[in-house]
PDB file of C-alpha atoms in Angstrom:
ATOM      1  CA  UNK A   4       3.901 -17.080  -4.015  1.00  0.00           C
ATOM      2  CA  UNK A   5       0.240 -16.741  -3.111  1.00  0.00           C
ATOM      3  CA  UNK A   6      -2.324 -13.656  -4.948  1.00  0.00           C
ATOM      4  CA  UNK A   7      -5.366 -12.287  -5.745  1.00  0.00           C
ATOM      5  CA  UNK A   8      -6.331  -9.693  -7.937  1.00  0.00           C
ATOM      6  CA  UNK A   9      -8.625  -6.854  -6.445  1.00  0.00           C
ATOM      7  CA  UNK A  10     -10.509  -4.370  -8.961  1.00  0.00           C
ATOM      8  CA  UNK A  11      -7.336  -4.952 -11.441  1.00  0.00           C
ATOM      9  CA  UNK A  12      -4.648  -4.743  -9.115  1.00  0.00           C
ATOM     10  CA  UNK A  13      -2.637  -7.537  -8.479  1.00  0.00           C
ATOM     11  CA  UNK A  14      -1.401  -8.561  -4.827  1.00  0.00           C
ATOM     12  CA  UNK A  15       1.174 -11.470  -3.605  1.00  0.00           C
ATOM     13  CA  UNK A  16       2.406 -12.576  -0.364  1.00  0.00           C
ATOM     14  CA  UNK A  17       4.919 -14.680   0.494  1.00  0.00           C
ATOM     15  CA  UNK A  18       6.241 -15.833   3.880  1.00  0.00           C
ATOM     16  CA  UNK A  19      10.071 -14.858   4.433  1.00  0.00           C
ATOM     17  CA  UNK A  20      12.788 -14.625   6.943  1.00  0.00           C
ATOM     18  CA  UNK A  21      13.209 -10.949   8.379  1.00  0.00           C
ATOM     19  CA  UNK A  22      16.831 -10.454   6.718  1.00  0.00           C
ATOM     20  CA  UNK A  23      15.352 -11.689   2.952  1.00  0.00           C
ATOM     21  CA  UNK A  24      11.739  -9.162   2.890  1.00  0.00           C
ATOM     22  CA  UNK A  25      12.864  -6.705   0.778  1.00  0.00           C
ATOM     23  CA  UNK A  26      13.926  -8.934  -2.003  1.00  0.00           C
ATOM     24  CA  UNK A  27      11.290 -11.442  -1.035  1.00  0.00           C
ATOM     25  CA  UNK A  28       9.426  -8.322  -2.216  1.00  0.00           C
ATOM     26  CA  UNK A  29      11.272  -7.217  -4.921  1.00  0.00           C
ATOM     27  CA  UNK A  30      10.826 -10.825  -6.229  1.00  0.00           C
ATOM     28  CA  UNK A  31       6.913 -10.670  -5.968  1.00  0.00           C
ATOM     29  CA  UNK A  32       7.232  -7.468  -7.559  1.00  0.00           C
ATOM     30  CA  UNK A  33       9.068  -8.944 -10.597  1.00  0.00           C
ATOM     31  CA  UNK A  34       7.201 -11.787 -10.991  1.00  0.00           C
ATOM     32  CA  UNK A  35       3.734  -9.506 -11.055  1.00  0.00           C
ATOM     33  CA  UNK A  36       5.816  -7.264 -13.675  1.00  0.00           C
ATOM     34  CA  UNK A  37       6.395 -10.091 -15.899  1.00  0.00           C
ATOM     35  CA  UNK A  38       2.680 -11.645 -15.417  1.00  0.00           C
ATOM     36  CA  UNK A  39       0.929  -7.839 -16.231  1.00  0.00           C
ATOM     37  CA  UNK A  40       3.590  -6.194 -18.719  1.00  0.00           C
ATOM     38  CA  UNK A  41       5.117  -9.268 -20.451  1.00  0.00           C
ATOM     39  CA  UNK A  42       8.920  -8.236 -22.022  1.00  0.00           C
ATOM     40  CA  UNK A  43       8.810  -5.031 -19.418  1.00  0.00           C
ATOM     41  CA  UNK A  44      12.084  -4.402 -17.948  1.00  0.00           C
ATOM     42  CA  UNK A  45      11.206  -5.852 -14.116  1.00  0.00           C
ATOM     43  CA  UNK A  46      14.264  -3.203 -12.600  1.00  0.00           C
ATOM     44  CA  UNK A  47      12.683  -1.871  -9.618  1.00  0.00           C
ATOM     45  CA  UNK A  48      14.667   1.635  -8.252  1.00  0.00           C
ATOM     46  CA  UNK A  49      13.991   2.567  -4.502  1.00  0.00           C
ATOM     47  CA  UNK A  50      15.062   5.836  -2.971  1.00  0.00           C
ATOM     48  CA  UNK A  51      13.820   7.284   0.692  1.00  0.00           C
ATOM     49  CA  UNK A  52      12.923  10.751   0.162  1.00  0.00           C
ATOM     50  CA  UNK A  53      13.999  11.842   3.694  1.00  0.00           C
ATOM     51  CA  UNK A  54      17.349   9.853   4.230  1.00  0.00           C
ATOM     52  CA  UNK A  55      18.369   8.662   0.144  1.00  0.00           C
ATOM     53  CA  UNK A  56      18.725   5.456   1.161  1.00  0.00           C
ATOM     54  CA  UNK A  57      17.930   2.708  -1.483  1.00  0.00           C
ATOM     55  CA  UNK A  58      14.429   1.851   0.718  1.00  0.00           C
ATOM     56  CA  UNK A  59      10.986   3.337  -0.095  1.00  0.00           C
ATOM     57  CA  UNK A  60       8.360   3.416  -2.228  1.00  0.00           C
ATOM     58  CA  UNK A  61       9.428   0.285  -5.465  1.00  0.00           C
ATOM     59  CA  UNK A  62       8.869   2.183  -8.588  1.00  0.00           C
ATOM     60  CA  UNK A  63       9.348   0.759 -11.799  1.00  0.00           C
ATOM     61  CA  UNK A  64      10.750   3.194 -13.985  1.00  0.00           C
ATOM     62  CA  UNK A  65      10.721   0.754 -17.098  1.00  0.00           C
ATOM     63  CA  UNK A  66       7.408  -0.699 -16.984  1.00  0.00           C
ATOM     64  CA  UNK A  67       4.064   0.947 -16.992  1.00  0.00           C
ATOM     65  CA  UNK A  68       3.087  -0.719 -13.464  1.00  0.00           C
ATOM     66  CA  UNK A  69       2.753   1.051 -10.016  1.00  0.00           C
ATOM     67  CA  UNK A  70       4.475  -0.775  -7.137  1.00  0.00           C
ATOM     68  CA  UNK A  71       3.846  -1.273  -3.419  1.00  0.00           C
ATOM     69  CA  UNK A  72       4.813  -2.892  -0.707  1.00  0.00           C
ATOM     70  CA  UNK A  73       4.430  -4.145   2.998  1.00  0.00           C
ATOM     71  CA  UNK A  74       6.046  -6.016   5.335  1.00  0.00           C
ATOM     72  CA  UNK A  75       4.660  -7.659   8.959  1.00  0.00           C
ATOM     73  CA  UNK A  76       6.960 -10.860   9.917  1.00  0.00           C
ATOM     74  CA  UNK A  77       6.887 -13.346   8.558  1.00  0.00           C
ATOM     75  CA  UNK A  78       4.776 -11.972   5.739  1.00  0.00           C
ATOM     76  CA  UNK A  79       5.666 -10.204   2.560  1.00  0.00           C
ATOM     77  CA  UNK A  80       2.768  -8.754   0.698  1.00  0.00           C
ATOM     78  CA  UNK A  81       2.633  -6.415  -2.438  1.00  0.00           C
ATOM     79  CA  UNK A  82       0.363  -4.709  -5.047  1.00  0.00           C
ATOM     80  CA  UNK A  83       0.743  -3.881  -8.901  1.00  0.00           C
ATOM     81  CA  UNK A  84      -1.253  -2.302 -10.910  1.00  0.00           C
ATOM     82  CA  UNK A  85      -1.242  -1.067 -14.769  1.00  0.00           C
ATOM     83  CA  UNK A  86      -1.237   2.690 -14.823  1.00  0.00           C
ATOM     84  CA  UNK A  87      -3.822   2.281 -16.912  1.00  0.00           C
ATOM     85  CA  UNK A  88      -6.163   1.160 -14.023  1.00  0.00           C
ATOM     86  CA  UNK A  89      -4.534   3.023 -11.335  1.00  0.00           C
ATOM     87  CA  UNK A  90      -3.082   6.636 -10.572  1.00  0.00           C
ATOM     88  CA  UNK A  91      -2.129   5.475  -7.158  1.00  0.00           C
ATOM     89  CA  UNK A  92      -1.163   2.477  -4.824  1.00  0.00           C
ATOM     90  CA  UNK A  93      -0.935   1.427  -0.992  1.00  0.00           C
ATOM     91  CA  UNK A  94      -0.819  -1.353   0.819  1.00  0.00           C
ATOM     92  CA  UNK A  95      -0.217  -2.536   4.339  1.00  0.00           C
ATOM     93  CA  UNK A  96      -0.414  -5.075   6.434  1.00  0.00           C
ATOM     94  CA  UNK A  97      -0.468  -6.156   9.942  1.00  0.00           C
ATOM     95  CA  UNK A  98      -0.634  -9.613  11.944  1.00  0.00           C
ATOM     96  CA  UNK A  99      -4.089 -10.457  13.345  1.00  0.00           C
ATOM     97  CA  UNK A 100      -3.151  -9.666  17.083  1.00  0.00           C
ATOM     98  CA  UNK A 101      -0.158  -7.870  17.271  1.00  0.00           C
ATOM     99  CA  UNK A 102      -0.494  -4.011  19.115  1.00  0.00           C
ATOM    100  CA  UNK A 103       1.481  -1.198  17.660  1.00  0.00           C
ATOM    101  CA  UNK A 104       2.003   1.744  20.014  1.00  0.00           C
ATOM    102  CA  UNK A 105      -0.787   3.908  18.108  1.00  0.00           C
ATOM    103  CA  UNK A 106      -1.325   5.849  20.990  1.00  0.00           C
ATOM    104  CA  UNK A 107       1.264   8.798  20.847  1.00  0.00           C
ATOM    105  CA  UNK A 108       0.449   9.171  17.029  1.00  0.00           C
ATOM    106  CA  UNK A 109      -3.407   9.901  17.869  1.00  0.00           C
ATOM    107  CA  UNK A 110      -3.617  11.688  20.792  1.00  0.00           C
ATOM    108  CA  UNK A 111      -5.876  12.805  22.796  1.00  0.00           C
ATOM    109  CA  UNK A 112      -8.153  10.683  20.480  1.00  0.00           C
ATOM    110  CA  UNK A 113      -8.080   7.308  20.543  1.00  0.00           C
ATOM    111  CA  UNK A 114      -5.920   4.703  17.511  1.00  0.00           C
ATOM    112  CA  UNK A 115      -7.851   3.191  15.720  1.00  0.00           C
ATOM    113  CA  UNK A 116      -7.887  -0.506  15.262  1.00  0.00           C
ATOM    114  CA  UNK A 117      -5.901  -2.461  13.033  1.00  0.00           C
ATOM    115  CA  UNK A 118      -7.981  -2.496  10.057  1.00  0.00           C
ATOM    116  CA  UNK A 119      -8.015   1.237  10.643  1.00  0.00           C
ATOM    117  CA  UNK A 120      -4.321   1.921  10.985  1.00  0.00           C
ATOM    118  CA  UNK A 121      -3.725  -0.590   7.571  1.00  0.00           C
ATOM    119  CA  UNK A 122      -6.091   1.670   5.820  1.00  0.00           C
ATOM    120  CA  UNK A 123      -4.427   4.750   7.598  1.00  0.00           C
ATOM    121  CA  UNK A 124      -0.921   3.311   6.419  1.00  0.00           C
ATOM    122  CA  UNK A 125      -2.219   1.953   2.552  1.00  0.00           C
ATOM    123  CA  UNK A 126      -3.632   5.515   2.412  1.00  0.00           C
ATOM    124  CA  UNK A 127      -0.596   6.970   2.717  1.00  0.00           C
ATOM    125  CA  UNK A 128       1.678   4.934   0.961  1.00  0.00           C
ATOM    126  CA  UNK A 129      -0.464   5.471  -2.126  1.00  0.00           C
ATOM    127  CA  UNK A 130      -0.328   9.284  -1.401  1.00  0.00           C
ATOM    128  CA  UNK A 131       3.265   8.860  -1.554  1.00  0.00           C
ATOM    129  CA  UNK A 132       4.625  10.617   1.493  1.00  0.00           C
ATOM    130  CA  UNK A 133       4.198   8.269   3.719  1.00  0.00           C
ATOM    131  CA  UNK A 134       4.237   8.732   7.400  1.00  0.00           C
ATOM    132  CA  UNK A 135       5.592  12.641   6.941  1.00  0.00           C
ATOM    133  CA  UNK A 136       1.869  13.259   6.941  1.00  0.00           C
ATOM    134  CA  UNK A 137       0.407  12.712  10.708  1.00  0.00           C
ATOM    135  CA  UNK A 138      -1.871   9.353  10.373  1.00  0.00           C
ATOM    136  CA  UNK A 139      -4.316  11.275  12.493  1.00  0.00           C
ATOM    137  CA  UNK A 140      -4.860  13.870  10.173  1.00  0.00           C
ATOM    138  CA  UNK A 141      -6.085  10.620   7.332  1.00  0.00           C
ATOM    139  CA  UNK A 142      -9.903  10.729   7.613  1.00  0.00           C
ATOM    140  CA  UNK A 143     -11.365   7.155   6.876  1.00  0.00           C
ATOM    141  CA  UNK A 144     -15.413   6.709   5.868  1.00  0.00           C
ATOM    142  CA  UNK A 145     -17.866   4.224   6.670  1.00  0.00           C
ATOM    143  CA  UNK A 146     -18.046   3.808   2.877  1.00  0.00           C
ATOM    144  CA  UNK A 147     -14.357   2.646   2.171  1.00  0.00           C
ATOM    145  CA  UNK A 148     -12.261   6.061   1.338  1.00  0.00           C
ATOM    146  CA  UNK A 149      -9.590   7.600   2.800  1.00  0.00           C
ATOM    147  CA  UNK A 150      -8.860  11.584   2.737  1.00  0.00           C
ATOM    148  CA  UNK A 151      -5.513  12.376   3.373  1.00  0.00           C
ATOM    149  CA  UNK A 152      -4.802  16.111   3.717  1.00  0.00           C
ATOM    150  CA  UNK A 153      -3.786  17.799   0.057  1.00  0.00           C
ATOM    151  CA  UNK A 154      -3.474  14.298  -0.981  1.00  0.00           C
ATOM    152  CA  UNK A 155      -6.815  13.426  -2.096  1.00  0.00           C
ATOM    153  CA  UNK A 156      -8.865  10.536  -1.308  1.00  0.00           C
ATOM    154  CA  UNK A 157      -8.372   6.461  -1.783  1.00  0.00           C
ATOM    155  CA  UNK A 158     -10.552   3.890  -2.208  1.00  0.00           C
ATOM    156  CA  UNK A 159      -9.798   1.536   0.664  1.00  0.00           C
ATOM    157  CA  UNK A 160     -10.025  -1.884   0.133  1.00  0.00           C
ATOM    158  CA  UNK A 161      -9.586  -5.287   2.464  1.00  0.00           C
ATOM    159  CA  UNK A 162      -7.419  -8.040   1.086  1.00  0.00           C
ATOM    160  CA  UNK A 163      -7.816 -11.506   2.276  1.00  0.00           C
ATOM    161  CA  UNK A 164      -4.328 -12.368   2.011  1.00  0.00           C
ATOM    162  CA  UNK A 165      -1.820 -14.682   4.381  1.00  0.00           C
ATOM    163  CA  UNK A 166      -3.171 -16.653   7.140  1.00  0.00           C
ATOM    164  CA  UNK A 167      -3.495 -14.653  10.428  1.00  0.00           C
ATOM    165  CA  UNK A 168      -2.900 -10.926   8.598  1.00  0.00           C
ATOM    166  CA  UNK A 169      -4.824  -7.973   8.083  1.00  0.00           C
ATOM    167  CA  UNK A 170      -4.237  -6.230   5.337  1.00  0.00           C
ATOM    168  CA  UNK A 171      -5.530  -3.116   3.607  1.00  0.00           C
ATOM    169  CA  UNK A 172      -5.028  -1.742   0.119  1.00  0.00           C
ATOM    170  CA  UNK A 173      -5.675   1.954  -0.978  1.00  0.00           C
ATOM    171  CA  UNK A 174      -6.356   2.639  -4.327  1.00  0.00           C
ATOM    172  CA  UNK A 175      -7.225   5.789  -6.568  1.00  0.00           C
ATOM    173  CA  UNK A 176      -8.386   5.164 -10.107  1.00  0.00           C
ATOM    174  CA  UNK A 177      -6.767   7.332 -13.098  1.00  0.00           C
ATOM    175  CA  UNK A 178      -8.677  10.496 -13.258  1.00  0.00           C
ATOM    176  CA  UNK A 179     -10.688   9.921 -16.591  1.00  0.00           C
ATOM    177  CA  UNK A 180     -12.491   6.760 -14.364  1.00  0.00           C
ATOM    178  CA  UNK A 181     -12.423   8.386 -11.417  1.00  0.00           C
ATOM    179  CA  UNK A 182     -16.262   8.619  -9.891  1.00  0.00           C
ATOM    180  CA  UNK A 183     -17.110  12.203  -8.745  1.00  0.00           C
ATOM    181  CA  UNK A 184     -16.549  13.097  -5.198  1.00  0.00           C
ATOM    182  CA  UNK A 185     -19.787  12.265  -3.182  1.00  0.00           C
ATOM    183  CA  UNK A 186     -19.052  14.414   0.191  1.00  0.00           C
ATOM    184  CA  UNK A 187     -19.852  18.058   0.522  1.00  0.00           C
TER     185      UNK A 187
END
C-alpha cells in the first residue's frame, strides 16, 4: 500500500488484479480505518441505491470516517477522512492515456479531458448520487470547485497517486469550516 494525505484526508492505492479490486479496496479502506480511528470497528457495508446490490458508495457505519473509492486497472485508489474534517468525499481515477467514450454524455458540447471527467466523477461520488446526475450538468471552476446541481459545491483536488494515473479527489469541509461561497 502506497498514500498521501491531502488537507486531512487520507488516500491509498494499490495495484490489483481486476477480479480482487473491491477487496483490494476494502482492504485499503480498513487499514486507513485502523491508522485514523484506532479500536473503530473497520466493517465497511455497501449497498447500490438503484439495483441493492452489495456495490456502491463504502460507508462505515461503525467508525466516524467517510469512505471512497475508485478503480482504473490495475489500480486501486481510495480516500478517508474523519467526519470531523469532512462532510463529503469523492475520488476517481483514470490511467494517463486511456479514452472513455465521453462524447454521448456531453453532447453537443465537447468532454472534457481526463482531469476534467475525474473531477466530474470525484464530484459526484462525494455528492453521493453518483452518475444519476448527468456529468454535464457538474460545473467545474478555474479555481478548483465543482457545482453539482442541488448538490452543492466540492473542493476539487489533484492527487499524485500511482504511476501513470490521474486522479482527482472532491472534497467539502463540515459546514462550521466551510469558507463562504465566493460566486454570485
Amino acid at each position: 500500500m502506497q498514500g498521501a494525505t491531502v488537507e486531512g484526508v487520507r488516500i491509498a492505492w494499490a495495484r490489483t488484479a481486476r477480479d480482487d479490486r473491491r477487496e483490494t479496496g476494502r482492504a485499503l479502506i480498513r487499514a486507513l480505518v485502523a491508522e485514523l480511528a484506532p479500536g473503530a470497528d473497520p466493517r465497511i457495508e455497501q449497498r447500490c441505491p438503484v439495483c441493492g446490490g452489495p456495490h456502491g458508495r463504502p460507508l462505515l457505519p461503525h467508525a466516524p470516517l467517510l469512505a471512497n473509492a475508485a478503480y482504473a486497472d490495475p489500480w486501486v485508489v481510495v480516500a478517508v477522512a474523519r467526519e470531523q474534517d469532512a462532510e463529503a468525499v469523492g475520488i476517481d481515477v483514470e490511467l494517463e492515456g486511456s479514452a472513455p467514450e465521453l462524447s454521448l454524455l456531453f453532447a453537443p458540447e465537447d468532454p472534457p479531458d481526463l482531469r476534467g471527467w475525474t473531477a466530474i466523477e470525484a464530484a459526484l461520488k462525494a455528492d453521493g448520487r453518483g452518475l444519476m446526475v448527468p456529468p454535464d450538468r457538474v460545473r467545474l471552476s478555474p479555481d478548483g470547485y465543482a457545482t453539482v446541481p442541488d448538490g452543492g459545491e466540492f473542493r476539487i483536488l489533484p492527487i499524485a497517486a500511482a504511476p501513470g494515473t490521474i486522479v482527482s479527489l472532491a472534497l467539502r469541509r463540515p459546514r462550521a469550516d466551510r469558507p463562504p461561497t465566493r460566486r454570485p
